[in-house]
Amino acid sequence: MDPKLTPLIDSLPSTVPFVGPETLERSRNRLFTARLGANENGFGPAPSVITAMREHASDIWKYADPENFDLKQALARHLHVAPANIVVGEGVDTLLGLAVRQYVNEGTPVVTSLGAYPTFNFHVAGFGGRLVTVPYRNDREDLGALLDAVKRENAPLVYFSNPDNPMGTWWDSEEVERFIDALPPTTMLILDEAYGETAPASAKPAIDVSRSNVLRMRTFSKAFGLAGMRCGYAIGAAKQITAFDKIRNHFGMNKLTQIAALAALEDQDYLRQVVGKIIAARDRIGAIAAANGLKAIPSATNFVTIDCGQDGAFAQRILNGLIERDVFVRKPMAPGLDRCIRVSVGLDTELDIFEQQLPLALQAAKEQTEGE
Ligand SMILES: Cc1ncc(COP(=O)(O)O)c(C=O)c1O
């Protein structure tokens, strides 16, 4: 007799939200030459961050401060809120799981967009929630339809990412504020702003911690170039933030991560420079797409989603062709969005490879499609 899993865990499929590039490299038995698929930031963290980590490397025998005191103080100063309005965690992904746990029982309806960030869905499934999805409209999350679904289902939780992954599109703050104003007070909104730093200021509503039904989530993984360190934070009303402290892994944060995030936050000059590089790389990906007769969808993130102009099968062939040619990219999978591939920004050397390989992958995809 085996130890008995709970019926919920026993019922879950053995799927993961994303297959990592390392897994693909192992299965292909070959390394990628361009890593442009995981929305990382190949420009890397600030030199000041590396210096701070080096200086503190030998302190790593100590547990990290479980209260994340220094980082929370710095974030609070930076965001003009109180430390009590912030919870720090091991990336937005971890915070999403903790938030879902707070609002979702087995069977609870949870609203999101069809094809939106899959890690959120993964957590909802893990707590037995019932996902209610609404399709994108014109490649953007459809705020009206999300709201209708929330009201129809009386859902206690809704997820919306601004700017969005996987399309890179965004809503201006007036639209987001209108959405927030129209939400029932009993519905918690997770506003995922993982790409907030690369978005125009007009896409970020003023932070209002008097709202008890909004949790804004941000990360050091993208513009700050620290994906491997795992650091994110949520901003919200103090009562809702306290709920995270009741369940989070008290010693979950890495000590060097706290140091790296603090140093990154303090180096705003570097952040400005890197955002400039990200915007330039976005433009270059758009130009590469155009040179191949494809259309880049305008992006406010650190990636560009390219409309391949045909159906999902055609885009999948292009993606397969790129992977075969050692270029790691990903693609949206939901109906309607699946006509696209998604290319993260990277160093010029990696974009050079993408530029060389895309025409070959595209040609191969066209030949396969014609040969059908
Ligand atoms: C919308 C969105 N949220 C969250 C994350 C993950 O953030 P973190 O690395 O802080 O877990 C990503 C990463 O791709 C993302 O696209």
XYZ file of C-alpha atoms and ligand atoms in Angstrom:
388
model
C 0.000 0.000 0.000
C 1.386 3.415 -0.999
C 0.961 6.542 1.116
C -2.289 8.127 -0.023
C -2.156 11.453 -1.859
C -5.051 13.835 -1.357
C -7.683 13.270 -4.050
C -6.911 16.744 -5.447
C -3.183 16.157 -5.881
C -3.843 12.653 -7.143
C -6.153 14.087 -9.817
C -3.660 16.643 -11.178
C -2.040 15.950 -14.533
C 1.768 15.709 -14.632
C 2.201 18.913 -16.605
C 4.432 21.916 -16.053
C 3.659 25.524 -16.965
C 6.806 25.826 -19.110
C 9.367 23.374 -20.417
C 12.728 24.963 -19.608
C 15.399 25.549 -22.262
C 17.749 23.257 -20.326
C 15.213 20.423 -20.635
C 15.042 21.026 -24.383
C 18.825 21.086 -24.620
C 19.044 17.770 -22.806
C 16.433 16.158 -25.024
C 18.050 17.534 -28.197
C 21.486 16.641 -26.887
C 22.621 20.044 -28.173
C 22.958 23.525 -26.726
C 21.100 26.543 -28.067
C 23.220 29.282 -29.632
C 20.587 31.968 -29.016
C 18.496 31.944 -25.837
C 15.547 34.132 -26.798
C 12.559 32.238 -25.430
C 12.162 32.723 -21.679
C 11.738 36.513 -21.511
C 14.958 36.850 -19.596
C 17.149 39.902 -19.917
C 20.374 38.948 -21.662
C 21.855 42.359 -20.882
C 22.213 41.076 -17.342
C 22.232 42.802 -13.971
C 24.096 46.011 -13.147
C 27.831 45.671 -12.416
C 27.028 47.213 -9.000
C 24.776 44.204 -8.311
C 27.546 41.731 -9.114
C 29.932 43.673 -6.862
C 27.449 43.640 -3.968
C 26.891 39.900 -4.364
C 30.654 39.243 -4.430
C 31.163 41.320 -1.311
C 28.555 39.330 0.583
C 29.180 35.872 -0.856
C 30.987 34.670 2.260
C 28.003 35.606 4.482
C 25.957 32.934 2.826
C 26.293 30.598 5.830
C 23.693 32.816 7.546
C 19.964 32.457 6.995
C 18.498 35.480 5.287
C 16.559 38.052 7.314
C 13.109 36.402 7.219
C 11.409 39.798 7.291
C 13.230 41.089 4.191
C 13.499 44.288 6.222
C 16.060 46.258 4.187
C 14.561 45.387 0.829
C 11.041 46.193 1.981
C 12.186 49.549 3.371
C 13.902 50.400 0.094
C 10.928 49.295 -2.009
C 8.580 51.286 0.229
C 10.686 54.436 -0.244
C 10.852 53.848 -3.951
C 7.103 53.271 -4.337
C 5.955 55.850 -1.738
C 4.046 53.309 0.312
C 4.635 51.799 3.768
C 6.681 48.610 4.243
C 3.444 47.064 5.513
C 2.088 47.390 1.981
C 4.765 45.114 0.530
C 5.486 41.411 0.641
C 8.675 40.040 -0.877
C 8.844 36.520 -2.262
C 10.767 34.102 -4.430
C 9.579 35.654 -7.697
C 6.098 36.599 -8.837
C 5.505 32.918 -9.551
C 5.711 32.087 -5.830
C 3.566 35.082 -4.867
C 0.922 34.021 -7.379
C 0.730 30.636 -5.677
C 0.379 32.248 -2.250
C -2.329 34.611 -3.495
C -4.291 31.786 -5.086
C -4.097 29.841 -1.834
C -5.681 32.781 -0.007
C -8.748 33.061 -2.225
C -9.332 29.666 -3.798
C -10.939 26.515 -2.455
C -11.823 23.455 -4.472
C -14.345 24.525 -7.115
C -13.845 28.294 -6.647
C -14.243 30.140 -9.976
C -11.143 32.102 -11.004
C -11.151 34.386 -14.037
C -8.280 34.912 -16.456
C -7.728 35.256 -20.201
C -7.449 32.232 -22.473
C -3.745 31.893 -23.217
C -2.550 34.272 -20.462
C 0.361 33.487 -18.125
C 0.160 29.715 -17.497
C 1.904 29.643 -14.115
C -1.135 31.359 -12.622
C -3.382 28.640 -14.051
C -1.017 25.996 -12.709
C -1.471 27.355 -9.171
C -5.251 27.569 -9.575
C -5.296 23.914 -10.610
C -3.052 23.033 -7.650
C -5.607 24.437 -5.216
C -8.570 22.916 -7.033
C -9.954 26.176 -8.445
C -12.143 26.251 -11.537
C -10.598 28.367 -14.287
C -12.975 30.562 -16.220
C -11.237 31.967 -19.289
C -12.192 34.676 -21.740
C -10.555 35.063 -25.167
C -8.224 37.911 -26.072
C -9.624 40.587 -28.329
C -7.388 42.132 -30.978
C -4.386 40.557 -29.228
C -5.151 42.311 -25.934
C -6.706 40.998 -22.748
C -10.387 41.877 -23.007
C -11.131 43.906 -19.890
C -14.884 44.099 -20.540
C -15.156 40.342 -20.985
C -13.025 39.693 -17.876
C -15.353 41.912 -15.875
C -18.463 40.223 -17.258
C -17.028 36.819 -16.332
C -16.176 37.999 -12.806
C -19.742 39.209 -12.276
C -21.409 36.218 -13.905
C -19.373 33.746 -11.843
C -19.217 35.840 -8.685
C -15.483 35.076 -8.799
C -13.328 36.036 -5.798
C -10.167 36.236 -7.930
C -9.267 37.625 -11.346
C -5.843 37.755 -13.005
C -4.704 40.293 -15.543
C -1.180 41.061 -16.704
C -0.322 44.575 -17.878
C 1.715 44.587 -20.069
C 0.637 41.157 -21.145
C 2.552 37.951 -21.690
C 2.441 36.330 -24.306
C 1.314 39.157 -26.609
C 3.336 42.088 -25.201
C 0.318 44.384 -25.523
C -0.935 46.732 -22.821
C -3.761 48.952 -21.633
C -3.316 52.555 -20.558
C -3.837 53.384 -16.910
C -7.266 54.996 -17.422
C -8.592 51.691 -18.775
C -7.007 49.722 -15.951
C -8.438 52.141 -13.391
C -11.879 51.901 -14.951
C -11.621 48.107 -14.709
C -10.581 48.313 -11.053
C -13.414 50.746 -10.258
C -15.956 48.415 -11.838
C -14.791 45.292 -9.972
C -17.013 44.014 -7.154
C -15.295 44.853 -3.842
C -15.316 41.126 -3.026
C -13.173 40.251 -6.050
C -9.413 40.395 -5.668
C -7.528 41.526 -8.768
C -4.010 40.275 -9.295
C -2.487 42.908 -11.538
C 0.714 41.282 -12.752
C 3.205 43.997 -13.670
C 6.200 41.766 -14.269
C 7.010 43.973 -17.279
C 6.197 47.264 -15.538
C 9.691 48.733 -15.910
C 9.726 48.322 -19.689
C 6.220 49.738 -20.135
C 5.423 53.396 -20.813
C 4.539 55.390 -17.679
C 1.037 55.807 -19.132
C 0.424 52.060 -18.648
C 0.912 52.167 -14.871
C -1.915 53.525 -12.724
C -0.858 55.363 -9.572
C -0.411 52.944 -6.693
C -3.377 53.158 -4.341
C -2.971 50.952 -1.274
C -6.329 52.047 0.091
C -7.839 49.570 -2.367
C -8.247 46.270 -0.558
C -9.067 44.321 -3.727
C -5.937 44.932 -5.801
C -2.575 43.174 -5.518
C 0.097 44.532 -7.861
C 2.969 42.140 -8.521
C 6.420 43.091 -9.790
C 9.714 41.321 -10.264
C 13.477 41.665 -10.442
C 13.557 38.980 -13.152
C 12.963 41.168 -16.188
C 14.336 44.707 -16.515
C 16.677 44.183 -13.539
C 18.181 41.073 -15.139
C 17.925 38.835 -12.061
C 15.646 35.982 -13.161
C 17.912 33.343 -11.642
C 17.948 35.037 -8.228
C 14.153 34.689 -7.774
C 12.831 37.899 -6.283
C 9.435 39.481 -6.714
C 7.111 41.544 -4.586
C 3.430 42.339 -4.208
C 1.994 45.719 -3.263
C -1.427 46.024 -1.663
C -3.490 47.072 1.334
C -1.785 46.187 4.628
C -4.456 43.678 5.713
C -4.162 41.725 2.466
C -0.363 41.846 2.592
C -0.392 40.477 6.152
C -2.224 37.407 4.850
C 0.903 36.480 2.850
C 2.945 36.475 6.062
C 0.610 33.856 7.520
C 1.488 31.319 4.860
C 4.712 32.251 3.086
C 7.899 30.248 3.489
C 9.398 32.333 6.282
C 13.012 31.541 5.360
C 12.362 31.153 1.643
C 14.429 34.073 0.422
C 18.075 33.656 -0.477
C 20.385 36.055 1.353
C 22.291 36.954 -1.820
C 18.983 37.562 -3.571
C 18.037 40.171 -0.989
C 21.407 41.853 -1.487
C 21.195 41.709 -5.278
C 17.659 43.112 -5.376
C 18.553 45.957 -3.034
C 21.612 46.889 -5.103
C 19.593 46.645 -8.336
C 16.890 48.936 -6.988
C 19.486 51.490 -5.974
C 21.115 51.546 -9.415
C 18.408 53.420 -11.285
C 20.945 54.749 -13.821
C 21.695 51.230 -14.951
C 17.986 50.431 -15.088
C 17.427 53.398 -17.411
C 20.302 52.290 -19.651
C 19.090 48.727 -19.835
C 15.516 49.731 -20.616
C 16.964 51.743 -23.526
C 18.755 48.613 -24.741
C 15.571 46.555 -24.393
C 13.625 49.087 -26.470
C 16.367 49.071 -29.135
C 16.328 45.256 -29.206
C 12.521 45.273 -29.532
C 12.871 47.581 -32.533
C 15.486 45.315 -34.051
C 13.294 42.210 -33.650
C 10.473 44.173 -35.306
C 12.767 45.090 -38.206
C 13.901 41.461 -38.603
C 10.255 40.363 -38.698
C 9.400 43.024 -41.298
C 12.396 42.067 -43.456
C 10.897 38.566 -43.584
C 7.407 39.786 -44.455
C 6.092 39.173 -40.909
C 4.432 41.653 -38.568
C 5.670 42.420 -35.071
C 2.911 43.232 -32.599
C 3.773 46.457 -30.693
C 5.246 45.446 -27.329
C 5.780 47.119 -23.962
C 7.724 44.146 -22.582
C 11.168 42.609 -23.029
C 9.933 40.412 -25.883
C 8.236 40.819 -29.228
C 5.410 38.634 -30.460
C 5.509 38.165 -34.204
C 2.398 37.471 -36.225
C 3.435 34.794 -38.728
C 0.429 35.604 -40.900
C -1.091 32.113 -41.121
C -2.503 29.531 -38.714
C -1.089 27.951 -35.580
C 0.361 24.992 -37.466
C 2.410 27.329 -39.670
C 3.763 29.276 -36.672
C 4.574 25.971 -34.969
C 6.614 24.941 -38.012
C 8.582 28.164 -37.874
C 9.168 27.614 -34.161
C 10.286 24.031 -34.759
C 12.615 25.249 -37.501
C 14.181 27.788 -35.180
C 14.620 25.219 -32.399
C 16.235 22.807 -34.899
C 18.574 25.641 -35.832
C 19.518 26.100 -32.166
C 17.455 29.249 -31.585
C 15.319 28.999 -28.444
C 12.046 30.910 -28.809
C 8.500 30.150 -27.678
C 4.998 30.726 -29.001
C 1.518 31.426 -27.678
C -0.709 28.363 -27.866
C -4.291 29.629 -27.439
C -6.550 29.699 -30.512
C -6.128 32.984 -32.362
C -2.868 33.829 -30.578
C -1.177 30.675 -31.823
C -0.458 32.234 -35.229
C 2.473 33.993 -33.508
C 5.949 33.240 -32.215
C 7.422 35.092 -29.239
C 11.015 36.321 -29.252
C 12.715 37.724 -26.148
C 15.184 40.585 -26.389
C 18.858 39.703 -26.194
C 22.350 40.780 -27.031
C 23.085 41.755 -30.621
C 25.140 38.595 -31.044
C 22.045 36.500 -30.296
C 19.765 38.630 -32.446
C 22.319 38.238 -35.276
C 21.757 34.476 -35.047
C 17.991 34.945 -35.030
C 18.316 37.214 -38.073
C 20.304 34.552 -39.929
C 18.089 31.623 -38.982
C 14.571 33.091 -39.263
C 14.549 33.196 -43.117
C 15.676 29.555 -43.210
C 13.057 28.417 -40.698
C 10.407 30.430 -42.524
C 11.339 28.956 -45.906
C 11.266 25.430 -44.463
C 7.838 26.095 -42.904
C 6.489 27.381 -46.238
C 7.792 24.316 -48.067
C 6.261 21.972 -45.494
C 2.937 23.812 -45.713
C 2.924 23.723 -49.528
C 3.932 20.047 -49.563
C 0.885 19.068 -47.508
C 3.387 37.866 -16.739
C 4.490 37.244 -15.962
N 4.384 37.135 -14.622
C 5.355 36.590 -13.884
C 6.502 36.103 -14.472
C 7.534 35.430 -13.611
O 8.113 36.321 -12.735
P 9.146 35.801 -11.658
O 10.415 35.479 -12.363
O 9.270 36.966 -10.725
O 8.562 34.602 -11.005
C 6.669 36.169 -15.846
C 7.875 35.626 -16.487
O 7.930 35.336 -17.657
C 5.631 36.750 -16.608
O 5.706 36.816 -17.938
